[in-house]
Coordinates of C-alpha atoms and ligand atoms in Angstrom, one line a residue:
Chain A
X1231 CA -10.2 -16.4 30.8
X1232 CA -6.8 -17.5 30.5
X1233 CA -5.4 -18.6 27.1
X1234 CA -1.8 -19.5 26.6
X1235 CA 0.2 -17.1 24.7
X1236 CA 0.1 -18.7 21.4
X1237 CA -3.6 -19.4 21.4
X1238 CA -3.6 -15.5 22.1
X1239 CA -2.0 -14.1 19.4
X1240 CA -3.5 -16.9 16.9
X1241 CA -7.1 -15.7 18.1
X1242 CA -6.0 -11.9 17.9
X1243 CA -4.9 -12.5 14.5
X1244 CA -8.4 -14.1 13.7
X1245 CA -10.2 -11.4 15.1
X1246 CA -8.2 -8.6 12.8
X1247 CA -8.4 -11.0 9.6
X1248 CA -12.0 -10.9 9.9
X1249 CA -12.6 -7.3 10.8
X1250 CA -10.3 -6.7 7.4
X1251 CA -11.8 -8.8 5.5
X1252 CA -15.4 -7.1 6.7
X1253 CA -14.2 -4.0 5.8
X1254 CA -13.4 -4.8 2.3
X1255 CA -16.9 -6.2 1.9
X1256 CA -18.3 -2.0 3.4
X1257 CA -16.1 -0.5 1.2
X1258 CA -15.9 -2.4 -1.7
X1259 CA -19.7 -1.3 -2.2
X1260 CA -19.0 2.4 -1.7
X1261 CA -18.9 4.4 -5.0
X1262 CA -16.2 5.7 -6.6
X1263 CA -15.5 1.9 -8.6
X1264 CA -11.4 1.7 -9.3
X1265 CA -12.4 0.4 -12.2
X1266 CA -9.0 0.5 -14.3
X1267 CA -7.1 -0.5 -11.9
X1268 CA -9.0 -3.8 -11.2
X1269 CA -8.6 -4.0 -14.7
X1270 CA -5.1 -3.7 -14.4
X1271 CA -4.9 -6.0 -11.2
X1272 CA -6.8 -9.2 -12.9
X1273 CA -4.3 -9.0 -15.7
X1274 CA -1.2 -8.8 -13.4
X1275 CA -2.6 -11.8 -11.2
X1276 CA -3.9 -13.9 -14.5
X1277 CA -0.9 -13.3 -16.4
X1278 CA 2.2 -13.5 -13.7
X1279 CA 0.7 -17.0 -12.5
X1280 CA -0.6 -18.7 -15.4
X1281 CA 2.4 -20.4 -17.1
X1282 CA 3.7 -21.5 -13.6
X1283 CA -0.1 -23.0 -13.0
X1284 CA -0.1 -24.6 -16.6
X1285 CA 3.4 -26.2 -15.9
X1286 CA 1.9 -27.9 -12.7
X1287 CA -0.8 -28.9 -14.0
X1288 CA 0.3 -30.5 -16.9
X1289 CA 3.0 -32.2 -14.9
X1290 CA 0.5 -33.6 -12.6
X1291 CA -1.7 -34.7 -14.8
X1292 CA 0.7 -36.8 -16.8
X1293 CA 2.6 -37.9 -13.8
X1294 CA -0.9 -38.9 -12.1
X1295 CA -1.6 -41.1 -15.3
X1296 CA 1.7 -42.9 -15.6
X1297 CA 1.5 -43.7 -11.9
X1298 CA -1.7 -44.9 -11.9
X1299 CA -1.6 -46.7 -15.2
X1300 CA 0.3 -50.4 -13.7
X1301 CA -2.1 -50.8 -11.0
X1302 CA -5.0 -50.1 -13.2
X1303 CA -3.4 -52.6 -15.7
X1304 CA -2.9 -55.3 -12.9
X1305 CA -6.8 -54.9 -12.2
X1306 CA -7.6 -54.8 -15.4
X1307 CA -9.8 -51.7 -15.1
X1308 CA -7.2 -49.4 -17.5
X1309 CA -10.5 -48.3 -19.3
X1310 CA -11.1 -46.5 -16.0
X1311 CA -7.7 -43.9 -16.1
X1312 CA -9.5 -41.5 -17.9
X1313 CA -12.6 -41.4 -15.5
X1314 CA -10.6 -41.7 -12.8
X1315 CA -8.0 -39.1 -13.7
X1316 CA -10.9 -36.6 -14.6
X1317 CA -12.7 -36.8 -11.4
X1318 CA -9.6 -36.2 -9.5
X1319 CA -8.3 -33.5 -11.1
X1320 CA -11.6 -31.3 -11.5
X1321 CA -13.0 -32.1 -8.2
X1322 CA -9.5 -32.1 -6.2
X1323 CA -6.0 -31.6 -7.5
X1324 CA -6.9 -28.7 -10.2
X1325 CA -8.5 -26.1 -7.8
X1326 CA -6.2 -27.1 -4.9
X1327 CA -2.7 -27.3 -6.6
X1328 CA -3.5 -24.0 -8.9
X1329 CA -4.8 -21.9 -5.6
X1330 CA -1.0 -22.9 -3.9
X1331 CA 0.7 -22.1 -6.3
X1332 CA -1.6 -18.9 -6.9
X1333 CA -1.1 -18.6 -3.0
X1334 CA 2.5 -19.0 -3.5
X1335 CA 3.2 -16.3 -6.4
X1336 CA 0.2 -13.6 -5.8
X1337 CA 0.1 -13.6 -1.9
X1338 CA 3.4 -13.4 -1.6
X1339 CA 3.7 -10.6 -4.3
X1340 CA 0.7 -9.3 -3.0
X1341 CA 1.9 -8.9 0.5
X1342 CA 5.7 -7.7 -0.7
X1343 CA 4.2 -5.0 -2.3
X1344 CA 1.9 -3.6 -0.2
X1345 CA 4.0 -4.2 2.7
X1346 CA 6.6 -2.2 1.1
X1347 CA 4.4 0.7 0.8
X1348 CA 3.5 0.5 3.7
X1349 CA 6.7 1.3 4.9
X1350 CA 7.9 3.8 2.8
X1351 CA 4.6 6.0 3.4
X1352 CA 3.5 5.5 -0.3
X1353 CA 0.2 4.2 1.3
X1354 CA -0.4 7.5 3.4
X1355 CA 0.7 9.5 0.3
X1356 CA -2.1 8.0 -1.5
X1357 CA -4.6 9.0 1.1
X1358 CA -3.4 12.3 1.0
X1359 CA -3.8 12.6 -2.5
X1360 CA -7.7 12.0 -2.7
X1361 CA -7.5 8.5 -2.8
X1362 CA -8.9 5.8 -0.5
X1363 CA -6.2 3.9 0.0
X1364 CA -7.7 0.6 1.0
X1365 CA -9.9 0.6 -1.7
X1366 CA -7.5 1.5 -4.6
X1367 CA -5.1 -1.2 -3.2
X1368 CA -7.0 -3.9 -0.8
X1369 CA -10.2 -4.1 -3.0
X1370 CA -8.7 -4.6 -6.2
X1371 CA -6.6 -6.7 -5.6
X1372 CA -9.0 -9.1 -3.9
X1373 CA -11.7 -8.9 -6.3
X1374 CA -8.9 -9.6 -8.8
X1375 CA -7.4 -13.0 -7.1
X1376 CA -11.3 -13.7 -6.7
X1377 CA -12.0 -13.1 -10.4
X1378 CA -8.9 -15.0 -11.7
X1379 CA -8.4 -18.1 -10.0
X1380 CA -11.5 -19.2 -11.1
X1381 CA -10.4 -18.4 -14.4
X1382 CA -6.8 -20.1 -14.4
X1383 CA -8.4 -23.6 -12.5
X1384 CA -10.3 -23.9 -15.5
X1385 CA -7.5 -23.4 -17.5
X1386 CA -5.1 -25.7 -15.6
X1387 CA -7.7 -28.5 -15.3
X1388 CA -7.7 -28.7 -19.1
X1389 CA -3.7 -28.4 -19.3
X1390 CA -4.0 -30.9 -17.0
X1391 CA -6.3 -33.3 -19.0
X1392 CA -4.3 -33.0 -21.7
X1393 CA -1.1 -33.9 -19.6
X1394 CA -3.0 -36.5 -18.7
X1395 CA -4.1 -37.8 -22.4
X1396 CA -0.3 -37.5 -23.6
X1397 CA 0.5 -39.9 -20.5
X1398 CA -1.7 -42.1 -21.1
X1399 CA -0.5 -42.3 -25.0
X1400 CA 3.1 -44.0 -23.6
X1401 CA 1.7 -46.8 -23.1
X1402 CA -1.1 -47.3 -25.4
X1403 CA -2.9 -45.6 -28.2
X1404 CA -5.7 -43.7 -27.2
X1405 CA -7.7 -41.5 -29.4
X1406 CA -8.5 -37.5 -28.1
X1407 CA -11.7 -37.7 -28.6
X1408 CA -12.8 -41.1 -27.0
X1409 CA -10.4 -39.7 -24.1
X1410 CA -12.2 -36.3 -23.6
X1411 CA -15.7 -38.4 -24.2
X1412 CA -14.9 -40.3 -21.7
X1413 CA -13.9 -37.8 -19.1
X1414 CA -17.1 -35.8 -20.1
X1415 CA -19.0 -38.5 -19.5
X1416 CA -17.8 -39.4 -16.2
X1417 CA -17.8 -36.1 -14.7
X1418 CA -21.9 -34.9 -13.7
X1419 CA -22.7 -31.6 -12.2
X1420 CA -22.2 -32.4 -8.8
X1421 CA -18.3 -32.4 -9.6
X1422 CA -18.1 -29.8 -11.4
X1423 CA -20.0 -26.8 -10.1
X1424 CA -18.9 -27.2 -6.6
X1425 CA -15.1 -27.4 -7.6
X1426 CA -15.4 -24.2 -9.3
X1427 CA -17.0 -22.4 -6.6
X1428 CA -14.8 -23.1 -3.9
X1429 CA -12.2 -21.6 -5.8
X1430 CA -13.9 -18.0 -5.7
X1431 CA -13.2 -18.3 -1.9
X1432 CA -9.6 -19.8 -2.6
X1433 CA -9.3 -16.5 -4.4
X1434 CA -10.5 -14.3 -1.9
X1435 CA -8.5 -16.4 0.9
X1436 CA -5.3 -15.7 -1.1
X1437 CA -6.0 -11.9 -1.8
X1438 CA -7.6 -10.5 1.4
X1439 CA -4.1 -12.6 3.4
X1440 CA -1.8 -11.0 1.3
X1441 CA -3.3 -7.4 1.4
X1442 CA -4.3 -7.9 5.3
X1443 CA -0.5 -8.8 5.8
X1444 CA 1.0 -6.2 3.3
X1445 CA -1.3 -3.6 5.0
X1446 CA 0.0 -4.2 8.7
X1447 CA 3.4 -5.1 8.0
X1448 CA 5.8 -3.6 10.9
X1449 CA 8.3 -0.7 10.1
X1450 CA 11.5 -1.9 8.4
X1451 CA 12.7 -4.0 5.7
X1452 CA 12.2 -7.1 7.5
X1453 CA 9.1 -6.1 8.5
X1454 CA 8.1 -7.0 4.2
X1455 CA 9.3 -10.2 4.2
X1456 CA 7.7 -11.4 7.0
X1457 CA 4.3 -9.9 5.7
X1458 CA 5.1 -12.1 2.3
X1459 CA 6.0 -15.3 3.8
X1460 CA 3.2 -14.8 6.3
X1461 CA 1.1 -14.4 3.5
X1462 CA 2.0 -17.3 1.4
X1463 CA 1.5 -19.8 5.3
X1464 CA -1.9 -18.6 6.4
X1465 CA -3.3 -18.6 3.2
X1466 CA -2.3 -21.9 2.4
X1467 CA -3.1 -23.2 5.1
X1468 CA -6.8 -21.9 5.1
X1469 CA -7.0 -22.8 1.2
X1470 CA -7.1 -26.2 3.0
X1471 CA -9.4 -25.8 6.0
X1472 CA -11.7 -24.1 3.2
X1473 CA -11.4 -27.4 1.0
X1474 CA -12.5 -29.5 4.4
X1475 CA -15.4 -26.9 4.5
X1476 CA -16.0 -27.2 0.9
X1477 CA -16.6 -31.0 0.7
X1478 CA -18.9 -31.1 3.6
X1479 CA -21.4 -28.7 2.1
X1480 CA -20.8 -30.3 -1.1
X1481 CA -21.7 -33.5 0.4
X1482 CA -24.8 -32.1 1.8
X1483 CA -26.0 -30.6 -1.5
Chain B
X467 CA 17.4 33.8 2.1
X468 CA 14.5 34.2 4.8
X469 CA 11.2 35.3 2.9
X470 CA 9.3 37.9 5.0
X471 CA 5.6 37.3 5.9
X472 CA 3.2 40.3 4.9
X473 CA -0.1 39.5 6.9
X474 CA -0.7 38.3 9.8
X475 CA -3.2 35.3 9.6
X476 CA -3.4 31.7 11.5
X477 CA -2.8 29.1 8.9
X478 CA -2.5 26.0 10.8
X479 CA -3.2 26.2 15.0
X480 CA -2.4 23.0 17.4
X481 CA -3.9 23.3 20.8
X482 CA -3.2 20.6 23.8
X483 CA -2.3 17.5 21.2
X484 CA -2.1 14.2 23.1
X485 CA -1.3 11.1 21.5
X486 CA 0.1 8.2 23.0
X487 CA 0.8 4.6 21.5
X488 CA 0.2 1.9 24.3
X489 CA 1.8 3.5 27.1
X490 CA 3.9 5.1 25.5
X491 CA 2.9 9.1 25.7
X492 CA 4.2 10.8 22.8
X493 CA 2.4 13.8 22.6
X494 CA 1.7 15.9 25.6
X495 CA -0.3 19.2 25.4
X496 CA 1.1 20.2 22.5
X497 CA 0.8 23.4 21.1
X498 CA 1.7 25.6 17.9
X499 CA 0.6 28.2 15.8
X500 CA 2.0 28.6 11.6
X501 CA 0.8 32.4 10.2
X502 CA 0.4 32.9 6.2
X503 CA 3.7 32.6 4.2
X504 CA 5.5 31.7 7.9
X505 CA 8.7 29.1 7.5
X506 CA 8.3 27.8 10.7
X507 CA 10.9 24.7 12.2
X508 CA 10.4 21.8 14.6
X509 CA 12.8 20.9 15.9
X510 CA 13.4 17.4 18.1
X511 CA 15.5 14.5 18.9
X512 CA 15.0 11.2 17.0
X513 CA 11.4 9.3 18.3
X514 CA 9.9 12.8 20.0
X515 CA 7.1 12.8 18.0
X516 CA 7.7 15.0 15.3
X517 CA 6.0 12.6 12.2
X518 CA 3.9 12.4 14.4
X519 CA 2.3 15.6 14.9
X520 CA 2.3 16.3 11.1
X521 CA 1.1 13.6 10.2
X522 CA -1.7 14.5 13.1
X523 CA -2.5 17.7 11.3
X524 CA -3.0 16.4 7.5
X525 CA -5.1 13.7 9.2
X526 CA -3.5 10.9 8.7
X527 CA -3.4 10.1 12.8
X528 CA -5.9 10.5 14.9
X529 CA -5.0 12.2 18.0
X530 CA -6.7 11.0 21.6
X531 CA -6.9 14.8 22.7
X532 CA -6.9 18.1 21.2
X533 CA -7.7 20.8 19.1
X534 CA -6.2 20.9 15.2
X535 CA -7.7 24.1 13.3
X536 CA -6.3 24.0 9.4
X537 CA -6.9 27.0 7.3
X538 CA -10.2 27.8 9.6
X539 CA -11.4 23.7 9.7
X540 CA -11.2 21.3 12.3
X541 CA -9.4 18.5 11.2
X542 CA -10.8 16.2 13.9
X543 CA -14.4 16.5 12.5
X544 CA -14.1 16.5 8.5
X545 CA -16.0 14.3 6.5
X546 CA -14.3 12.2 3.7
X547 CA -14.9 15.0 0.8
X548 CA -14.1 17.9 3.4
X549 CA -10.6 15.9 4.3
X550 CA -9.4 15.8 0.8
X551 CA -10.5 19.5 -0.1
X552 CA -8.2 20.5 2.9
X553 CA -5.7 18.2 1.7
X554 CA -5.2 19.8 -1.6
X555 CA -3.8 22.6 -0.1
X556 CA -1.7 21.6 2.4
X557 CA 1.4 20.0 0.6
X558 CA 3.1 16.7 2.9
X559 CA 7.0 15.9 1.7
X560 CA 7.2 12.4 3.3
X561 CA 10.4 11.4 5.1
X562 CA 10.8 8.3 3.5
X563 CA 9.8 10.5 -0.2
X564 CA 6.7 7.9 -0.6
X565 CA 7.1 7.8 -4.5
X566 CA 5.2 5.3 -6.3
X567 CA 8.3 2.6 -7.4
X568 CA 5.2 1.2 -10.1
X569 CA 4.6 4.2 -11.8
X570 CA 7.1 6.7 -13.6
X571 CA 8.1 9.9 -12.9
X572 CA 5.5 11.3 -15.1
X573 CA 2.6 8.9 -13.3
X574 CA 3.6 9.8 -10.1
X575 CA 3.5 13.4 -10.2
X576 CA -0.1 12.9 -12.0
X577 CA -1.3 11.0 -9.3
X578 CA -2.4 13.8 -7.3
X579 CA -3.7 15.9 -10.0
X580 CA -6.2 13.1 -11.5
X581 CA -6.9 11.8 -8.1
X582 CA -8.3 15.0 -7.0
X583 CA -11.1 14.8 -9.2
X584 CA -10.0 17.4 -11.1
X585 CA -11.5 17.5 -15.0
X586 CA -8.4 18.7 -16.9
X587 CA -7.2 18.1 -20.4
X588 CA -4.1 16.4 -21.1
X589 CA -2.1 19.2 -22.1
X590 CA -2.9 21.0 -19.0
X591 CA -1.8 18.0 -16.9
X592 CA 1.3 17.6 -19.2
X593 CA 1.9 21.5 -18.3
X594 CA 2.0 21.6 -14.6
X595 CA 3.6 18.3 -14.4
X596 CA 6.6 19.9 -16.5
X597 CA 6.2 23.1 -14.7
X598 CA 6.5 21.3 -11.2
X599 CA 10.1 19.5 -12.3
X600 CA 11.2 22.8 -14.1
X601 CA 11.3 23.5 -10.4
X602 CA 13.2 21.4 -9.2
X603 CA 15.4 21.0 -12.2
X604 CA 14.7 17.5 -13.3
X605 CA 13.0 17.6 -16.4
X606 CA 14.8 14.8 -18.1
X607 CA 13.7 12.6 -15.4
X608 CA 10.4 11.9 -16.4
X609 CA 10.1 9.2 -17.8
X610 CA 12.5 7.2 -15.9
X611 CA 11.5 4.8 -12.8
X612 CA 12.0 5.8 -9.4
X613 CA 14.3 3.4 -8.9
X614 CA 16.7 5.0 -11.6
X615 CA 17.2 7.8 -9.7
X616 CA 19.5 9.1 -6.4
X617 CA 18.5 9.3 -3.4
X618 CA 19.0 13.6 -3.7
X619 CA 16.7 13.1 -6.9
X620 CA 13.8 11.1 -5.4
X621 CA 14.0 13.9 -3.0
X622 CA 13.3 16.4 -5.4
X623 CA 10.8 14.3 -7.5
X624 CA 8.8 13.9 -4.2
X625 CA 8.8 17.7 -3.6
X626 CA 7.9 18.8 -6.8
X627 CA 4.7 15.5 -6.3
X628 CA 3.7 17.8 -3.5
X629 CA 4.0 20.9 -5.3
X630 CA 1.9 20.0 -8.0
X631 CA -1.3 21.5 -6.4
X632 CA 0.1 24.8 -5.5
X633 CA -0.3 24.2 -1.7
X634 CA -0.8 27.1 0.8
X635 CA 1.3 25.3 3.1
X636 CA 3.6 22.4 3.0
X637 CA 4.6 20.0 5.7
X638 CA 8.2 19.1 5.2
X639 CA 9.5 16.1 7.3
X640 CA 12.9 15.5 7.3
X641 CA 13.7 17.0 4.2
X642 CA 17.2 16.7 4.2
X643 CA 18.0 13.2 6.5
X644 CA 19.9 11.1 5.0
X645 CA 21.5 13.3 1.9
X646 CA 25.0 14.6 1.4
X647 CA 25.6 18.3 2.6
X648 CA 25.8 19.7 -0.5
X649 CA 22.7 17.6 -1.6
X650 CA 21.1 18.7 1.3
X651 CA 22.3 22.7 1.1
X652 CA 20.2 22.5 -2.7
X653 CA 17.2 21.0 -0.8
X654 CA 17.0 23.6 1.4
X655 CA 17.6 26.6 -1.5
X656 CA 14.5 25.1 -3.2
X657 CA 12.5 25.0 -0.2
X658 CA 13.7 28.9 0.4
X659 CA 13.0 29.1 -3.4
X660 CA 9.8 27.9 -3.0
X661 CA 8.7 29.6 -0.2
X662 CA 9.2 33.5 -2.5
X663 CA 7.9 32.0 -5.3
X664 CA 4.5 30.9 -4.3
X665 CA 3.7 32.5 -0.8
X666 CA 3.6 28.9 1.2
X667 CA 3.3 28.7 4.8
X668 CA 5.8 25.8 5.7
X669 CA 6.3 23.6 9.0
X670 CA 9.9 22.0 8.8
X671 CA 11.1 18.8 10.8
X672 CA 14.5 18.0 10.9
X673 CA 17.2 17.7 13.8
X674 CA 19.8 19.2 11.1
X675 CA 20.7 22.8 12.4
X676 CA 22.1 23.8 9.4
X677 CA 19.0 23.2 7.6
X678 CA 17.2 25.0 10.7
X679 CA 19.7 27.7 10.4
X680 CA 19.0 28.6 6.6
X681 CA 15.2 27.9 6.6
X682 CA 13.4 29.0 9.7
X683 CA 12.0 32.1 10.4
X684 CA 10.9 30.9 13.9
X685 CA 11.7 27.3 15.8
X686 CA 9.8 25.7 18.0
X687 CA 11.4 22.8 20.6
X688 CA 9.1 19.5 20.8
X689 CA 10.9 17.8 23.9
X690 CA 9.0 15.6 26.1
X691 CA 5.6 15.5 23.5
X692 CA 5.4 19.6 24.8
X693 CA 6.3 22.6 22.8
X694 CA 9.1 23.5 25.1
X695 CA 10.0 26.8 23.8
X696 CA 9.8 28.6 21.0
X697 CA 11.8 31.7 18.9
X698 CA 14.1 32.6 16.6
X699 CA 17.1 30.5 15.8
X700 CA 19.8 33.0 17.4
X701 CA 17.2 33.7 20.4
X702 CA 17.3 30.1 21.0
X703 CA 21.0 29.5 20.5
X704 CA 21.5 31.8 23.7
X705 CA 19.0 30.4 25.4
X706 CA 20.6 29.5 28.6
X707 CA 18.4 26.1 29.3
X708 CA 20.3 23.0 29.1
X709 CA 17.6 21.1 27.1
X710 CA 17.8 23.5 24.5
X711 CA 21.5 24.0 24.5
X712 CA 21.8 20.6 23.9
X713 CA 20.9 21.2 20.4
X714 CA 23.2 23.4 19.2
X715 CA 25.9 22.4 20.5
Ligands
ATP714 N1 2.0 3.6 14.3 C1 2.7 3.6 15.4 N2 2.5 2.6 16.3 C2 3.2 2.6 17.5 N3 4.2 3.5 17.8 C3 4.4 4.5 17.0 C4 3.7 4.6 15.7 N4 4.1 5.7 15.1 C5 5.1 6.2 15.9 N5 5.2 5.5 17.0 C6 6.1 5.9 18.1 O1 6.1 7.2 18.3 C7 7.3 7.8 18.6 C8 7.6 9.0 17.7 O2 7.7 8.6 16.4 P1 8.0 9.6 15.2 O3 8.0 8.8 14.0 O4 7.0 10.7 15.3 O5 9.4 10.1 15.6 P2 10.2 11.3 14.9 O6 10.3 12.4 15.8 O7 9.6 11.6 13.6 O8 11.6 10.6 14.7 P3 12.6 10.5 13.5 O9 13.4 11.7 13.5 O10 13.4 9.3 13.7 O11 11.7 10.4 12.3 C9 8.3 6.7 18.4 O12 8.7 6.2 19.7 C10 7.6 5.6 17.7 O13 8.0 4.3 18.2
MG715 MG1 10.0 11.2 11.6

């Protein structure tokens, strides 16, 4: 069959992603855990992305209040902001904003790094010093973006609440607990659990990318910025087609 | 300078090595023998090949034909445990240094020692690691960043990484590229130095004559992915063949 060039190369680059990402799932399982330095990896991801997360989300939050508060007011239903804001930001804008801007810092940190040993042979020096290279570098790392983005939604949704409770507080006085009551009880299982677990693959989207990309970057210094910008598109970009996927199995739950 | 070799044992033997990236051929039948406590020099032009065939031998790429014997194994067909049993004796000084730019001095040279599986205390560890820069005369160096240090320096931290283990033999590539003549003259008295103090069989890559001059004990010509010819440095210098002459001129 003839494809054009571009459908080519995007189909090539499929194929490898997926062969990578298999190969972390065969050797993740083989013995000889790095356990320390997964340890070390889920507090370099958790730590280097939260405040920039927390900033968003609290932003977003009260932003997404203040906007929505005059149309609510002109309806009538401004007993609704909190429900409202609550769904929105568990089911939708926490997980999605936190895993681009996770995307944005870790991929692309992600895939400078390893691209840059890649090119200065500090990968091969590792295999020749008794250590599995892919699983002291790819695994980690992806079991660490997979264990901590869970982790820092959580965190960011409730930044983001309480963004939300100080915007609502411009305009009228709202008391924390009636706010948080309210959100509680407007949010059921079927919001929650869903929203969480699509961020595992988020996670794993954003650390298999950056190590598949840091791990075949081309010789030479441009070769390492391409692998982290490349990182930061396509994992973006399928954080999004894995949302589409997400609420259509949701749905059918 | 040119330690002498006392037996007469294959370390390392290369036999009809063919690798080739897309169509690109750039091994072809290539061939090479290294004896015990042999300094040995490869000598080629930029892009022949020559990381490549090292990095053949320790395993690191897989050739498409040929025969790679390393201190009596066959490369080619070791396991995963086998592979990094060889690989602890056979020392690999990357062009490009490959020192860890996360870790210190100190961390990098421990890398291979605790990666090895080795059970050893800390003041053992502590021990070789300041043995290792004793040799190379960098001892205040370690705890400082890789990043701290000249390009001469990293050189020498990444030699004394690979002499850590007390290799029988140690793959040099490119050891002096790059580095200021006089920087590069002190590379090539430690890998001399070396070579006395702890019986290791080297291979040397380089296109630098002088270092071929001062180090090897026997060079071998990789033009057009073959072995092309090999002898002693002055054998070669009279050498009549163009190819060859081209070198040192
Ligand atoms: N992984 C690879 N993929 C494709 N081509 C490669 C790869 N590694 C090496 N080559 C090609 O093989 C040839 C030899 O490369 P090699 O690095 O061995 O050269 P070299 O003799 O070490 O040169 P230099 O002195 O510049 O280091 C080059 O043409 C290079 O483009
Ligand atoms: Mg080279």
């Amino acid at each position: 069959m003839n494809f054009p060039d571009a459908t080519r190369v995007f189909l090539n680059q499929t194929g490898e992603i997926s062969r990578f990402a298999f190969r972390f799932f065969r050797q993740g399982l083989r013995t000889r855990y790095e356990w320390q330095e997964l340890l070390r990896q889920c507090y370099i991801v958790g730590y280097k992305s939260l405040p920039l997360a927390a900033l968003t989300a609290f932003i977003m939050g009260l932003v997404l209040t203040m906007q929505l508060h005059p149309t609510m007011v002109y309806y009538g239903v401004e007993a609704m902001i909190p429900a409202m804001v609550g769904i929105s930001i568990v089911r939708e804008i926490g997980p999605i904003l936190t895993a681009l801007i996770f995307a944005g810092k870790i991929g692309s940190s992600i895939g400078a790094e390893l691209g840059s040993m890649k090119v200065t042979e500090q990968i091969d020096a590792m295999e020749v010093s008794g250590t599995n290279p892919f699983k002291y570098l790819v695994v980690t790392r992806t079991l660490a973006s997979v264990l901590m983005l869970p982790v820092l939604v959580i965190l960011s949704d409730a930044v983001s609440l309480y963004g939300s409770y100080l915007g609502i507080n411009l305009y009228e006085q709202v008391q924390f607990n009636l706010f948080f009551k309210q959100i509680l009880d407007s949010l059921a299982y079927q919001d929650v659990v869903p929203a969480i677990v699509k961020t595992f693959f988020f996670g794993f989207a954003v650390g298999i990318i950056g190590c598949f990309q840091g791990y075949n970057s081309s010789k030479g210094t441009e070769g390492v910025g391409r692998s982290a910008n490349a990182a930061v598109v396509v994992s973006s970009v399928l954080i999004f087609i894995l949302d589409l996927i997400a609420v259509q199995v949701a749905d059918l739950l | 300078m040119k330690h002498q070799t006392d037996t007469r044992e294959t370390v390392i033997a290369v036999k009809g090595l063919c690798k080739s990236f897309g169509s690109h051929r750039v091994l072809d039948h290539f061939d090479l023998t290294l004896q015990r406590g042999e300094s040995l020099v490869v000598l080629g032009r930029s892009g022949s090949g020559k990381s490549v065939l090292i990095k053949c031998i320790i395993g690191l790429i897989r050739p498409d034909h040929g025969k790679i014997t390393v201190l009596d194994e066959n490369v080619l067909t070791l396991d995963h445990k086998a592979m990094d049993k060889m690989r602890m004796k056979v020392g690999f000084l990357f062009q490009s240094n490959a020192l860890y730019d996360s870790m210190t001095v100190r961390e990098n040279l421990e890398f291979p020692l605790r990666r090895h599986a080795f059970r050893m205390g800390q003041q053992e560890v502590d021990d070789l690691v300041m043995e290792a820069l004793k040799n190379v005369g960098l001892e205040h160096t370690v705890d400082m960043m890789p990043v701290e240090l000249s390009g001469g320096m990293r050189k020498r931290i990444a030699l004394a990484r690979t002499l850590i283990l007390k290799p029988e033999i140690i793959l040099y590539d490119e050891p002096t590229t790059g580095l200021d003549p006089i920087t590069s003259r002190e590379i090539i008295n430690l890998i001399n130095t070396i070579g006395e103090k702890y019986h290791t069989a080297s291979i040397i890559i380089t296109h630098d004559m002088k270092c071929v001059q001062l180090t090897a004990q026997r060079v071998a010509m990789l033009i057009d992915g073959r072995c092309y010819a090999t002898g002693t440095y002055d054998a070669l210098k009279n050498n009549p063949d163009e190819k060859i002459n081209l070198f040192f001129q």
